[in-house]
Coordinates of C-alpha atoms in Angstrom, one line a residue:
X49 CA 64.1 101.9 71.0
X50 CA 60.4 101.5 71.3
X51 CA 58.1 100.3 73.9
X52 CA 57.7 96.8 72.1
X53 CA 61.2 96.5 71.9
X54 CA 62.1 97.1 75.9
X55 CA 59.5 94.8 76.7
X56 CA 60.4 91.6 74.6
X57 CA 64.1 92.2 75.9
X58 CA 63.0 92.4 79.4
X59 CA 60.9 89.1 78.9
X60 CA 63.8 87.2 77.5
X61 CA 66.1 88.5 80.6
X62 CA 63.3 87.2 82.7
X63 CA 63.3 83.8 80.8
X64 CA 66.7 83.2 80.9
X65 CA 66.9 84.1 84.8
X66 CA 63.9 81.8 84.8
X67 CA 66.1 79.0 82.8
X68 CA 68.8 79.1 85.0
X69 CA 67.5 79.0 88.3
X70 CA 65.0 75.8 86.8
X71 CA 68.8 74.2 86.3
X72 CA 69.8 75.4 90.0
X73 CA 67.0 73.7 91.4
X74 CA 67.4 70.3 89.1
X75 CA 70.7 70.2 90.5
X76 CA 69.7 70.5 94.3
X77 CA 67.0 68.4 94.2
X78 CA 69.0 65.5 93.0
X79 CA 72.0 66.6 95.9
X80 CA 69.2 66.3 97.7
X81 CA 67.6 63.5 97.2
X82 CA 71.6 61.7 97.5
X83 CA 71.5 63.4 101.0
X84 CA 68.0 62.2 101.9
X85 CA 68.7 58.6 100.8
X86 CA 71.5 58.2 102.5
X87 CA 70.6 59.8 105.9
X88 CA 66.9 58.0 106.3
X89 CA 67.4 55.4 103.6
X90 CA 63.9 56.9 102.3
X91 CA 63.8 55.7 98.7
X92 CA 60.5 56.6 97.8
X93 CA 61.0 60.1 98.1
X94 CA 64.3 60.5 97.0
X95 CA 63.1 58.5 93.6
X96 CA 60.6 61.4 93.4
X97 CA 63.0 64.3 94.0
X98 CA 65.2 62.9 91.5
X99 CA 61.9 62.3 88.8
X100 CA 61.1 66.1 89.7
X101 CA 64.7 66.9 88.8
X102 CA 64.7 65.1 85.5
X103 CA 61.1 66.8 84.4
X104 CA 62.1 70.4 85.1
X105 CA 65.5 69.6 83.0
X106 CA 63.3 68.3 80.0
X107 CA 61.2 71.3 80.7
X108 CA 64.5 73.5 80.2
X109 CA 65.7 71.5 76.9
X110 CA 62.7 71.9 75.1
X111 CA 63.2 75.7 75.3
X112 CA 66.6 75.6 74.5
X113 CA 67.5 72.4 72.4
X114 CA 66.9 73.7 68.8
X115 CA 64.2 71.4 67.0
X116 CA 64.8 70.0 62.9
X117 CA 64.9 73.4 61.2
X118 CA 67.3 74.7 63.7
X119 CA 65.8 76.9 65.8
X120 CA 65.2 76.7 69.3
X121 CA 61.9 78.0 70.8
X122 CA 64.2 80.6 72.7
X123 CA 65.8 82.3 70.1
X124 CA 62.0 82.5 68.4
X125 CA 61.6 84.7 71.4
X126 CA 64.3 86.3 71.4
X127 CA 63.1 87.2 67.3
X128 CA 59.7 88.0 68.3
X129 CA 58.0 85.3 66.1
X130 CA 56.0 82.5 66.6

């Protein structure tokens, strides 16, 4: 295994941990905002918590939701093309 190689697996273990703890996060922002919203009745910044949520999710498909010739911009990664 070459140098190249080590490095473009390590950066698609980082990704993934990356990937996963956007989706953590998208999930307890919108517990969060449920909890806020009902405890102050602050609707202003639980609608922004959940917006948040929604916009690191999209951020998360478009890595991994393959596109029309179907491949996803992850597994380009993981192939080491463009």
């Amino acid at each position: 295994m070459s140098c190249d190689e080590s490095r473009g697996s390590y950066g698609k273990t980082m990704l993934d941990a990356v990937l996963s703890i956007t989706v953590l996060a998208a999930i307890l922002l919108v517990a969060g905002a449920y909890f806020m919203w009902r405890r102050t009745g602050n609707v202003k910044n639980a609608l922004l918590m959940v917006v948040l949520a929604a916009i690191a999710l999209m951020n998360v498909a478009i890595w991994t939701v393959p596109d029309a010739g179907g491949s996803a911009p992850l597994d380009k990664l993981e192939q080491g093309t463009r």
